[in-house]
């Protein structure tokens, strides 16, 4: 059959349906519907920095297909969207463009929402939109902060911070990448001491670690990253008394001992020096007068280094002797005290017992400054100690083994001959009895530094009374709104700190004056609870109602947020639960981390992540105008498995546009013929009873023509495979689209020589064509809606009969499995013939058929039949 060409105009078609869906609230979540199971489908909300490109669109498409499919599975789907709208990019843009960051942000939000996300054909419930920079959101961020403050989870302390001189703000550890600011990749991060606000995430370290085992549907690599970041370790704290005889003013000491934390107490008899972090509180007290100038110079030098530089392996070790010493309580020996940049004040206690014989970093330091190296572990045996000493001249011995040189007559400590594991327990136990050691579990995780010295963020809702006391802002006075009249002219200063009209507050009776805290919160605070606000976005009494909130069933977002965001959101969920605001422990039941989109960059001369800076972005507007959102969705889903990297190619995108056109032409050729016969209309009247597995023909499938049997089996086999592909945890959208392509190819083969259609043909085609449109709906929503309305002559505003309100078809195994089978006929094990027979024939029936077969009779040729072996549906073997 020659197919009629009919133009497919995606821009017009897609715009039409987007307007109709929005006008009719097609995707509105019905929180009153208790007849369906709730299903919370969520994609990580974007930062409105400007235009999205096709690389960004992958995550939204993946999440949208899941949402649409689950809705067609009978779930009450909550699929919201919002914007993570505070942050430095907006503030920097405001400074550059001389506009208010709110104006710049709102303009970007409008463009991303109306010109990009909606044009993508996404099924968001926009009535639940959340924008973190608006007062109706950050009022509740402040409310949550005050709840944490009341519970002792929010506190202030002086601490070394990561300072980005270009941002003029503090960065969290997670925002420092290779020693550089995560936003300004060429700007080294400095260390400074400042009073900062923290959240006590460490209170939840053990629960955050243990509950990873509950997250059965999270990628293992993400859970591993979180385990490593939490960094649980088992060890001991040991107090090293300060040697007062080494100090000029011993009575001025604020502490009697230096505490260290170690995971290797088995090596404590080999301590030959101690290292303090340059920022340690005891450095000044332990510095002798003759060492003050050198120590001050070294501290200044260290302050210019990033944490990455300080802890990098293999670099030349630097340090400075303080002139004082401490006493190893296990040996009674004096140990010199140094400062070194490889010791960090916020890890352990900020002090390190140095065992250069058994720690490579300590060994390198000892070699650099000619400090003693004392072996106390032998990985082989005592007869080879000479060989090991030779090895120690080249490197540290880090293997476990047995203790040597670990008896001390003066203190009575005797550990020689113990294995490493035995010694760890015995040494800590001995130290506990003496009163200077204690078993301790330590975590790499540090409390979350949330202070930022910038304008465009959530103000911390506290007042200072001038005497070092903080007073929470009363709930009735929330939000503490950002002032609108601001001046960014003074670069490098906090506009909140210099805005006295805003930061000065007088009591109701004018008797007292207070100062507002002028720090704003880290923007990751906003994204740590936004998913809860989606559940109850119009609540004016609380951030959300406990009764209306429920965990996200399927979360989709990049693996780059494994720590930055996901760990914080888990912490918030547990802390809010303990504040009585939630009744569940984990925010995200399932996590899907999509692979990134890459494209060849002329600048880099290689494939790199699609990015403006690389000059390899593909804009959404021009692509949608030319090829349509449906083609873009198909390409993004088809090019690779969801967790794999996708290479964007123009040819690949055009290929999916051609595939959409093939579907369009097929339907526009066949549907008019069916409409003229009236069969489709009568079929539509009983449609709900005829879909998928429930559909029954008036006769057995094996009574249909061979062509109709083939196309029916092709569709249901495809439907079965696609259903498997769409169900979690598979989400194999690429193979699902491949099966759709196979089916369309089969359809073209079916109709290619057709000049007329029998009633049986039309009945079979009505079944497969209408069901296939429903299968298309999650993938190409605009095309599917258009074809569906055209199939059944529905009015455009008839959204009650929208294809997106239908159930996903169910495959029928009866239509997939062939009703016949090939039975091999043999004589004495040698094949004589193969017959296509009905499945399920009885043994005696198969025996009769075999013996009556003309080829078998010729071979038997009157010989005596001794035995007949029958394997149903497989073979008949005659022994003569």
XYZ file of C-alpha atoms in Angstrom, residues 61 127 219 290 349 461 482 605 623 721 824 842 844:
13
model
C 12.490 13.345 30.949
C -0.042 24.300 41.739
C 22.840 2.659 44.068
C 62.641 31.440 71.577
C 41.408 16.159 68.455
C 16.398 34.380 62.661
C 15.649 40.314 53.362
C 38.676 18.625 21.131
C 15.459 22.070 19.045
C 8.921 -6.552 27.152
C 10.381 -34.213 15.309
C -1.934 -36.582 23.925
C -1.486 -41.741 21.793
